[in-house]
PDB file of C-alpha atoms in Angstrom:
ATOM      1  CA  MET A   1     -42.039  31.929  -4.051  1.00  0.00           C
ATOM      2  CA  ILE A   2     -38.951  31.270  -6.183  1.00  0.00           C
ATOM      3  CA  GLU A   3     -39.232  28.110  -8.263  1.00  0.00           C
ATOM      4  CA  ARG A   4     -36.716  25.426  -7.325  1.00  0.00           C
ATOM      5  CA  ARG A   5     -34.931  23.797 -10.267  1.00  0.00           C
ATOM      6  CA  LYS A   6     -31.998  21.447 -10.655  1.00  0.00           C
ATOM      7  CA  LEU A   7     -28.768  22.679 -12.253  1.00  0.00           C
ATOM      8  CA  SER A   8     -29.185  20.080 -14.988  1.00  0.00           C
ATOM      9  CA  GLU A   9     -32.427  21.800 -16.000  1.00  0.00           C
ATOM     10  CA  LEU A  10     -30.781  25.184 -16.597  1.00  0.00           C
ATOM     11  CA  GLU A  11     -29.589  25.949 -20.115  1.00  0.00           C
ATOM     12  CA  SER A  12     -28.839  29.689 -19.903  1.00  0.00           C
ATOM     13  CA  ALA A  13     -28.643  32.594 -17.469  1.00  0.00           C
ATOM     14  CA  GLN A  14     -32.229  33.469 -18.340  1.00  0.00           C
ATOM     15  CA  ASP A  15     -33.331  30.197 -16.753  1.00  0.00           C
ATOM     16  CA  ILE A  16     -32.080  31.322 -13.320  1.00  0.00           C
ATOM     17  CA  PRO A  17     -34.982  32.726 -11.246  1.00  0.00           C
ATOM     18  CA  SER A  18     -34.708  36.414 -10.396  1.00  0.00           C
ATOM     19  CA  SER A  19     -33.852  37.438  -6.837  1.00  0.00           C
ATOM     20  CA  PRO A  20     -32.707  40.614  -5.002  1.00  0.00           C
ATOM     21  CA  ALA A  21     -29.135  39.248  -5.095  1.00  0.00           C
ATOM     22  CA  SER A  22     -29.100  39.478  -8.900  1.00  0.00           C
ATOM     23  CA  ALA A  23     -29.287  43.285  -8.818  1.00  0.00           C
ATOM     24  CA  SER A  24     -26.073  45.283  -8.483  1.00  0.00           C
ATOM     25  CA  CYS A  25     -25.847  45.874  -4.745  1.00  0.00           C
ATOM     26  CA  THR A  26     -29.326  47.401  -4.369  1.00  0.00           C
ATOM     27  CA  HIS A  27     -29.676  44.921  -1.496  1.00  0.00           C
ATOM     28  CA  CYS A  28     -26.439  45.979   0.184  1.00  0.00           C
ATOM     29  CA  PRO A  29     -25.685  48.722   2.755  1.00  0.00           C
ATOM     30  CA  LEU A  30     -22.918  49.956   0.422  1.00  0.00           C
ATOM     31  CA  TYR A  31     -25.672  51.119  -1.933  1.00  0.00           C
ATOM     32  CA  THR A  32     -27.531  53.160   0.690  1.00  0.00           C
ATOM     33  CA  ALA A  33     -24.258  54.537   2.064  1.00  0.00           C
ATOM     34  CA  ILE A  34     -23.181  55.848  -1.340  1.00  0.00           C
ATOM     35  CA  ARG A  35     -26.633  57.302  -2.002  1.00  0.00           C
ATOM     36  CA  THR A  36     -26.504  59.095   1.338  1.00  0.00           C
ATOM     37  CA  THR A  37     -23.005  60.541   0.898  1.00  0.00           C
ATOM     38  CA  HIS A  38     -24.130  61.991  -2.424  1.00  0.00           C
ATOM     39  CA  GLY A  39     -26.562  64.150  -0.444  1.00  0.00           C
ATOM     40  CA  ILE A  40     -23.714  65.879   1.431  1.00  0.00           C
ATOM     41  CA  ALA A  41     -22.675  68.704  -0.900  1.00  0.00           C
ATOM     42  CA  GLY A  42     -18.968  69.467  -0.904  1.00  0.00           C
ATOM     43  CA  SER A  43     -17.946  65.921   0.049  1.00  0.00           C
ATOM     44  CA  MET A  44     -16.551  63.019  -1.922  1.00  0.00           C
ATOM     45  CA  THR A  45     -16.403  59.297  -1.236  1.00  0.00           C
ATOM     46  CA  LEU A  46     -13.782  56.561  -1.543  1.00  0.00           C
ATOM     47  CA  ALA A  47     -15.335  53.096  -1.696  1.00  0.00           C
ATOM     48  CA  LEU A  48     -12.934  50.297  -0.700  1.00  0.00           C
ATOM     49  CA  GLY A  49     -13.459  46.662  -1.637  1.00  0.00           C
ATOM     50  CA  ALA A  50     -13.253  43.918  -4.234  1.00  0.00           C
ATOM     51  CA  SER A  51     -14.017  44.833  -7.845  1.00  0.00           C
ATOM     52  CA  GLU A  52     -17.392  43.063  -7.673  1.00  0.00           C
ATOM     53  CA  CYS A  53     -18.478  45.518  -4.966  1.00  0.00           C
ATOM     54  CA  VAL A  54     -17.007  48.878  -5.906  1.00  0.00           C
ATOM     55  CA  SER A  55     -16.759  48.838  -9.704  1.00  0.00           C
ATOM     56  CA  TYR A  56     -20.301  50.092 -10.228  1.00  0.00           C
ATOM     57  CA  VAL A  57     -20.378  52.867  -7.623  1.00  0.00           C
ATOM     58  CA  SER A  58     -18.241  55.254  -9.690  1.00  0.00           C
ATOM     59  CA  ASP A  59     -21.220  55.781 -11.991  1.00  0.00           C
ATOM     60  CA  MET A  60     -23.725  56.459  -9.220  1.00  0.00           C
ATOM     61  CA  GLY A  61     -24.661  60.131  -9.124  1.00  0.00           C
ATOM     62  CA  ARG A  62     -22.540  61.092 -12.139  1.00  0.00           C
ATOM     63  CA  ASP A  63     -23.374  64.593 -13.388  1.00  0.00           C
ATOM     64  CA  PRO A  64     -24.754  64.214 -16.947  1.00  0.00           C
ATOM     65  CA  VAL A  65     -23.317  67.596 -17.986  1.00  0.00           C
ATOM     66  CA  THR A  66     -19.863  67.689 -16.399  1.00  0.00           C
ATOM     67  CA  GLY A  67     -19.372  63.945 -16.137  1.00  0.00           C
ATOM     68  CA  ARG A  68     -18.088  64.405 -12.582  1.00  0.00           C
ATOM     69  CA  CYS A  69     -18.943  61.743 -10.026  1.00  0.00           C
ATOM     70  CA  PRO A  70     -18.638  62.313  -6.246  1.00  0.00           C
ATOM     71  CA  THR A  71     -17.453  58.721  -5.701  1.00  0.00           C
ATOM     72  CA  ALA A  72     -14.137  57.022  -6.465  1.00  0.00           C
ATOM     73  CA  SER A  73     -13.345  53.321  -6.146  1.00  0.00           C
ATOM     74  CA  VAL A  74     -10.321  51.610  -4.624  1.00  0.00           C
ATOM     75  CA  MET A  75     -10.288  47.991  -5.790  1.00  0.00           C
ATOM     76  CA  MET A  76      -8.537  45.474  -3.570  1.00  0.00           C
ATOM     77  CA  ASP A  77      -6.566  42.615  -5.159  1.00  0.00           C
ATOM     78  CA  TRP A  78      -5.203  39.475  -3.499  1.00  0.00           C
ATOM     79  CA  ASN A  79      -2.094  41.320  -2.368  1.00  0.00           C
ATOM     80  CA  ASP A  80      -4.195  44.002  -0.634  1.00  0.00           C
ATOM     81  CA  MET A  81      -6.334  41.362   1.040  1.00  0.00           C
ATOM     82  CA  THR A  82      -3.212  39.671   2.402  1.00  0.00           C
ATOM     83  CA  PHE A  83      -0.956  42.585   3.323  1.00  0.00           C
ATOM     84  CA  GLY A  84      -3.423  45.478   3.643  1.00  0.00           C
ATOM     85  CA  ALA A  85      -4.646  48.230   1.349  1.00  0.00           C
ATOM     86  CA  GLU A  86      -3.335  51.277   3.229  1.00  0.00           C
ATOM     87  CA  SER A  87      -0.758  52.271   0.606  1.00  0.00           C
ATOM     88  CA  LYS A  88      -3.305  51.968  -2.196  1.00  0.00           C
ATOM     89  CA  LEU A  89      -5.843  53.989  -0.216  1.00  0.00           C
ATOM     90  CA  ARG A  90      -3.304  56.714   0.521  1.00  0.00           C
ATOM     91  CA  GLU A  91      -2.360  56.929  -3.150  1.00  0.00           C
ATOM     92  CA  ALA A  92      -6.003  57.164  -4.235  1.00  0.00           C
ATOM     93  CA  PHE A  93      -6.720  59.760  -1.551  1.00  0.00           C
ATOM     94  CA  ALA A  94      -3.818  61.924  -2.723  1.00  0.00           C
ATOM     95  CA  GLU A  95      -5.101  61.810  -6.316  1.00  0.00           C
ATOM     96  CA  LEU A  96      -8.626  62.672  -5.186  1.00  0.00           C
ATOM     97  CA  MET A  97      -7.458  65.675  -3.173  1.00  0.00           C
ATOM     98  CA  ALA A  98      -5.200  66.932  -5.968  1.00  0.00           C
ATOM     99  CA  GLU A  99      -7.890  66.739  -8.621  1.00  0.00           C
ATOM    100  CA  PHE A 100     -11.089  67.670  -6.760  1.00  0.00           C
ATOM    101  CA  SER A 101     -10.123  69.328  -3.431  1.00  0.00           C
ATOM    102  CA  PRO A 102     -13.274  68.178  -1.570  1.00  0.00           C
ATOM    103  CA  GLU A 103     -14.197  69.779   1.764  1.00  0.00           C
ATOM    104  CA  ALA A 104     -14.633  66.346   3.368  1.00  0.00           C
ATOM    105  CA  VAL A 105     -14.166  62.696   2.418  1.00  0.00           C
ATOM    106  CA  PHE A 106     -16.055  59.541   3.421  1.00  0.00           C
ATOM    107  CA  ILE A 107     -14.142  56.252   3.216  1.00  0.00           C
ATOM    108  CA  VAL A 108     -16.763  53.518   2.807  1.00  0.00           C
ATOM    109  CA  THR A 109     -15.764  49.898   3.320  1.00  0.00           C
ATOM    110  CA  THR A 110     -17.361  46.691   2.035  1.00  0.00           C
ATOM    111  CA  CYS A 111     -17.329  43.076   3.224  1.00  0.00           C
ATOM    112  CA  ILE A 112     -13.762  42.186   2.193  1.00  0.00           C
ATOM    113  CA  PRO A 113     -11.906  44.960   4.091  1.00  0.00           C
ATOM    114  CA  GLU A 114     -14.147  44.292   7.089  1.00  0.00           C
ATOM    115  CA  ILE A 115     -13.228  40.598   7.054  1.00  0.00           C
ATOM    116  CA  THR A 116      -9.517  41.367   6.661  1.00  0.00           C
ATOM    117  CA  ASN A 117      -9.800  43.941   9.467  1.00  0.00           C
ATOM    118  CA  GLU A 118      -8.567  46.911   7.433  1.00  0.00           C
ATOM    119  CA  ASP A 119      -8.234  49.701  10.000  1.00  0.00           C
ATOM    120  CA  VAL A 120      -9.848  52.544   8.062  1.00  0.00           C
ATOM    121  CA  ASP A 121     -10.738  54.450  11.250  1.00  0.00           C
ATOM    122  CA  VAL A 122      -7.091  55.029  12.136  1.00  0.00           C
ATOM    123  CA  LEU A 123      -6.280  55.759   8.493  1.00  0.00           C
ATOM    124  CA  ALA A 124      -9.128  58.302   8.298  1.00  0.00           C
ATOM    125  CA  ASP A 125      -7.754  60.151  11.338  1.00  0.00           C
ATOM    126  CA  SER A 126      -4.260  60.127   9.838  1.00  0.00           C
ATOM    127  CA  LEU A 127      -5.428  61.453   6.463  1.00  0.00           C
ATOM    128  CA  SER A 128      -7.541  64.127   8.139  1.00  0.00           C
ATOM    129  CA  ALA A 129      -4.530  65.402  10.074  1.00  0.00           C
ATOM    130  CA  GLU A 130      -2.312  65.260   6.991  1.00  0.00           C
ATOM    131  CA  TYR A 131      -4.643  67.071   4.569  1.00  0.00           C
ATOM    132  CA  GLY A 132      -6.545  69.306   6.973  1.00  0.00           C
ATOM    133  CA  VAL A 133     -10.032  68.146   5.951  1.00  0.00           C
ATOM    134  CA  PRO A 134     -12.549  65.947   7.803  1.00  0.00           C
ATOM    135  CA  VAL A 135     -12.219  62.281   6.812  1.00  0.00           C
ATOM    136  CA  ALA A 136     -14.832  59.856   8.163  1.00  0.00           C
ATOM    137  CA  ALA A 137     -14.924  56.056   7.949  1.00  0.00           C
ATOM    138  CA  VAL A 138     -18.217  54.282   7.201  1.00  0.00           C
ATOM    139  CA  HIS A 139     -18.419  50.512   7.689  1.00  0.00           C
ATOM    140  CA  THR A 140     -20.795  48.526   5.465  1.00  0.00           C
ATOM    141  CA  ALA A 141     -20.329  44.825   6.148  1.00  0.00           C
ATOM    142  CA  HIS A 142     -23.316  43.224   4.474  1.00  0.00           C
ATOM    143  CA  TYR A 143     -22.785  39.903   6.258  1.00  0.00           C
ATOM    144  CA  GLN A 144     -23.720  41.533   9.562  1.00  0.00           C
ATOM    145  CA  GLN A 145     -25.769  44.592   8.552  1.00  0.00           C
ATOM    146  CA  GLU A 146     -29.093  45.342   6.912  1.00  0.00           C
ATOM    147  CA  LEU A 147     -29.677  47.605   3.926  1.00  0.00           C
ATOM    148  CA  SER A 148     -30.478  50.696   6.014  1.00  0.00           C
ATOM    149  CA  ALA A 149     -27.192  50.433   7.928  1.00  0.00           C
ATOM    150  CA  GLY A 150     -25.461  52.308   5.107  1.00  0.00           C
ATOM    151  CA  THR A 151     -27.569  55.413   5.647  1.00  0.00           C
ATOM    152  CA  ALA A 152     -27.273  55.207   9.434  1.00  0.00           C
ATOM    153  CA  GLY A 153     -23.514  54.792   9.172  1.00  0.00           C
ATOM    154  CA  VAL A 154     -23.051  57.858   6.977  1.00  0.00           C
ATOM    155  CA  LEU A 155     -25.256  59.995   9.215  1.00  0.00           C
ATOM    156  CA  ALA A 156     -23.301  58.898  12.295  1.00  0.00           C
ATOM    157  CA  ALA A 157     -20.042  59.693  10.500  1.00  0.00           C
ATOM    158  CA  CYS A 158     -21.252  63.260   9.904  1.00  0.00           C
ATOM    159  CA  ALA A 159     -20.340  64.024  13.524  1.00  0.00           C
ATOM    160  CA  ALA A 160     -16.721  64.129  12.346  1.00  0.00           C
ATOM    161  CA  LEU A 161     -17.614  67.057  10.062  1.00  0.00           C
ATOM    162  CA  MET A 162     -18.975  69.187  12.932  1.00  0.00           C
ATOM    163  CA  GLU A 163     -16.974  71.795  14.811  1.00  0.00           C
ATOM    164  CA  PRO A 164     -17.173  71.650  18.627  1.00  0.00           C
ATOM    165  CA  GLY A 165     -16.854  75.424  18.960  1.00  0.00           C
ATOM    166  CA  ALA A 166     -19.860  76.204  16.752  1.00  0.00           C
ATOM    167  CA  GLU A 167     -21.845  79.278  17.764  1.00  0.00           C
ATOM    168  CA  LYS A 168     -24.864  78.334  19.892  1.00  0.00           C
ATOM    169  CA  SER A 169     -28.367  79.121  18.634  1.00  0.00           C
ATOM    170  CA  ASP A 170     -32.011  78.244  19.267  1.00  0.00           C
ATOM    171  CA  ARG A 171     -32.289  76.380  15.978  1.00  0.00           C
ATOM    172  CA  ILE A 172     -33.385  72.745  15.717  1.00  0.00           C
ATOM    173  CA  ASN A 173     -31.686  70.236  13.431  1.00  0.00           C
ATOM    174  CA  VAL A 174     -33.851  67.700  11.618  1.00  0.00           C
ATOM    175  CA  ILE A 175     -32.150  64.307  11.297  1.00  0.00           C
ATOM    176  CA  GLY A 176     -33.679  61.581   9.158  1.00  0.00           C
ATOM    177  CA  GLU A 177     -35.662  63.580   6.623  1.00  0.00           C
ATOM    178  CA  SER A 178     -34.937  66.026   3.826  1.00  0.00           C
ATOM    179  CA  GLU A 179     -36.092  69.639   4.131  1.00  0.00           C
ATOM    180  CA  ARG A 180     -38.459  69.189   1.181  1.00  0.00           C
ATOM    181  CA  SER A 181     -40.129  66.196   2.820  1.00  0.00           C
ATOM    182  CA  PHE A 182     -40.214  67.641   6.339  1.00  0.00           C
ATOM    183  CA  ARG A 183     -41.796  70.898   5.159  1.00  0.00           C
ATOM    184  CA  THR A 184     -44.913  68.948   4.141  1.00  0.00           C
ATOM    185  CA  THR A 185     -45.537  67.505   7.618  1.00  0.00           C
ATOM    186  CA  GLU A 186     -47.995  68.702  10.236  1.00  0.00           C
ATOM    187  CA  LEU A 187     -45.185  68.704  12.785  1.00  0.00           C
ATOM    188  CA  CYS A 188     -43.239  71.222  10.726  1.00  0.00           C
ATOM    189  CA  ARG A 189     -46.317  73.457  10.437  1.00  0.00           C
ATOM    190  CA  ILE A 190     -46.882  73.409  14.201  1.00  0.00           C
ATOM    191  CA  LEU A 191     -43.246  74.169  14.997  1.00  0.00           C
ATOM    192  CA  THR A 192     -43.047  76.918  12.379  1.00  0.00           C
ATOM    193  CA  ASP A 193     -46.230  78.548  13.700  1.00  0.00           C
ATOM    194  CA  ALA A 194     -44.643  78.481  17.160  1.00  0.00           C
ATOM    195  CA  GLY A 195     -41.671  80.441  15.838  1.00  0.00           C
ATOM    196  CA  VAL A 196     -39.169  77.570  15.803  1.00  0.00           C
ATOM    197  CA  LEU A 197     -36.179  78.055  13.492  1.00  0.00           C
ATOM    198  CA  PHE A 198     -34.496  75.088  11.813  1.00  0.00           C
ATOM    199  CA  GLY A 199     -30.800  74.377  11.285  1.00  0.00           C
ATOM    200  CA  VAL A 200     -29.504  71.551   9.118  1.00  0.00           C
ATOM    201  CA  TYR A 201     -31.549  68.817   7.506  1.00  0.00           C
ATOM    202  CA  LEU A 202     -30.042  65.370   7.090  1.00  0.00           C
ATOM    203  CA  PRO A 203     -29.511  63.293   5.011  1.00  0.00           C
ATOM    204  CA  HIS A 204     -29.435  66.224   2.556  1.00  0.00           C
ATOM    205  CA  SER A 205     -27.057  68.967   3.646  1.00  0.00           C
ATOM    206  CA  SER A 206     -23.588  70.342   2.928  1.00  0.00           C
ATOM    207  CA  VAL A 207     -20.171  70.199   4.554  1.00  0.00           C
ATOM    208  CA  SER A 208     -20.277  73.929   5.272  1.00  0.00           C
ATOM    209  CA  ALA A 209     -23.691  73.687   6.977  1.00  0.00           C
ATOM    210  CA  LEU A 210     -22.641  70.681   9.039  1.00  0.00           C
ATOM    211  CA  ARG A 211     -19.697  72.584  10.508  1.00  0.00           C
ATOM    212  CA  GLY A 212     -22.121  74.641  12.597  1.00  0.00           C
ATOM    213  CA  ALA A 213     -24.649  71.870  13.310  1.00  0.00           C
ATOM    214  CA  ALA A 214     -23.316  71.328  16.847  1.00  0.00           C
ATOM    215  CA  GLY A 215     -24.512  74.801  17.787  1.00  0.00           C
ATOM    216  CA  ALA A 216     -28.191  73.785  17.624  1.00  0.00           C
ATOM    217  CA  SER A 217     -30.277  73.628  20.786  1.00  0.00           C
ATOM    218  CA  LEU A 218     -31.977  70.340  19.876  1.00  0.00           C
ATOM    219  CA  ASN A 219     -31.883  67.502  17.352  1.00  0.00           C
ATOM    220  CA  LEU A 220     -35.278  66.321  16.134  1.00  0.00           C
ATOM    221  CA  VAL A 221     -34.863  62.736  14.903  1.00  0.00           C
ATOM    222  CA  THR A 222     -37.589  61.617  12.496  1.00  0.00           C
ATOM    223  CA  GLY A 223     -36.346  58.126  11.696  1.00  0.00           C
ATOM    224  CA  PRO A 224     -34.266  55.314  13.227  1.00  0.00           C
ATOM    225  CA  ASP A 225     -31.347  55.927  10.842  1.00  0.00           C
ATOM    226  CA  GLY A 226     -30.587  59.209  12.635  1.00  0.00           C
ATOM    227  CA  LEU A 227     -30.484  57.888  16.198  1.00  0.00           C
ATOM    228  CA  ALA A 228     -26.774  56.986  16.205  1.00  0.00           C
ATOM    229  CA  LEU A 229     -25.787  60.489  15.058  1.00  0.00           C
ATOM    230  CA  ALA A 230     -28.105  62.128  17.579  1.00  0.00           C
ATOM    231  CA  ALA A 231     -26.635  60.054  20.414  1.00  0.00           C
ATOM    232  CA  GLU A 232     -23.099  60.891  19.295  1.00  0.00           C
ATOM    233  CA  MET A 233     -23.881  64.625  19.103  1.00  0.00           C
ATOM    234  CA  GLU A 234     -25.315  64.504  22.614  1.00  0.00           C
ATOM    235  CA  ARG A 235     -22.202  62.721  23.886  1.00  0.00           C
ATOM    236  CA  ARG A 236     -19.690  64.860  22.006  1.00  0.00           C
ATOM    237  CA  PHE A 237     -21.333  68.290  21.876  1.00  0.00           C
ATOM    238  CA  GLY A 238     -24.045  68.164  24.554  1.00  0.00           C
ATOM    239  CA  VAL A 239     -26.899  68.623  22.054  1.00  0.00           C
ATOM    240  CA  PRO A 240     -30.003  66.772  23.334  1.00  0.00           C
ATOM    241  CA  TYR A 241     -32.338  64.970  20.939  1.00  0.00           C
ATOM    242  CA  PHE A 242     -35.988  64.053  20.714  1.00  0.00           C
ATOM    243  CA  TYR A 243     -37.109  61.042  18.690  1.00  0.00           C
ATOM    244  CA  PHE A 244     -40.339  61.680  16.814  1.00  0.00           C
ATOM    245  CA  ALA A 245     -41.138  59.196  14.053  1.00  0.00           C
ATOM    246  CA  PRO A 246     -44.204  60.410  12.096  1.00  0.00           C
TER     247      PRO A 246
END
């Protein structure tokens, strides 16, 4: 239990009891969203919000050799909060495309643009049509979501990266677990022995692999974070899913 103390008893920052809120957004769905987008090779991310939220994400996942980071930040000021951040987002998106040419882009919101009702879904569709690449919006409003919502939101947004005319196959997609982790399970051994072939693994995949994910015959969901994507793929592409949580 955290010790309760009066303000008059505190002399320095070190006197303030530690809590999850004192860590840089490790308690926030923005954190899990950014971590999840980093697992989609070929994509980049634009994080939109106040400086307190997005200033640190540009260093997450930075390559120690090249110095490249798959995440860029768009910091909202008072003017953006009042009149909207669309122009700033469009400018940042243009710079990102010119410099990095990603195959897909995730626009991840935070609490402030959610409160001000920034319409990133419409903007994502507009940018996708303009630049010819998939652009998906991911909403991470911490005031109404739990930590895991970031991962679930990114996985659900991956449906926008899939092509409806993908060639059909008998392969099974695994949603909710990496290939390395799934390969160690008894379920994987049984399915492999039965001759089952696997398609994409999420949350770790690539933009190019996701293009053909809608051609699978079944989605095997191994965790609750993948249920929204599985339901969307069934609705949009007719791919059924089976929920099996080991």
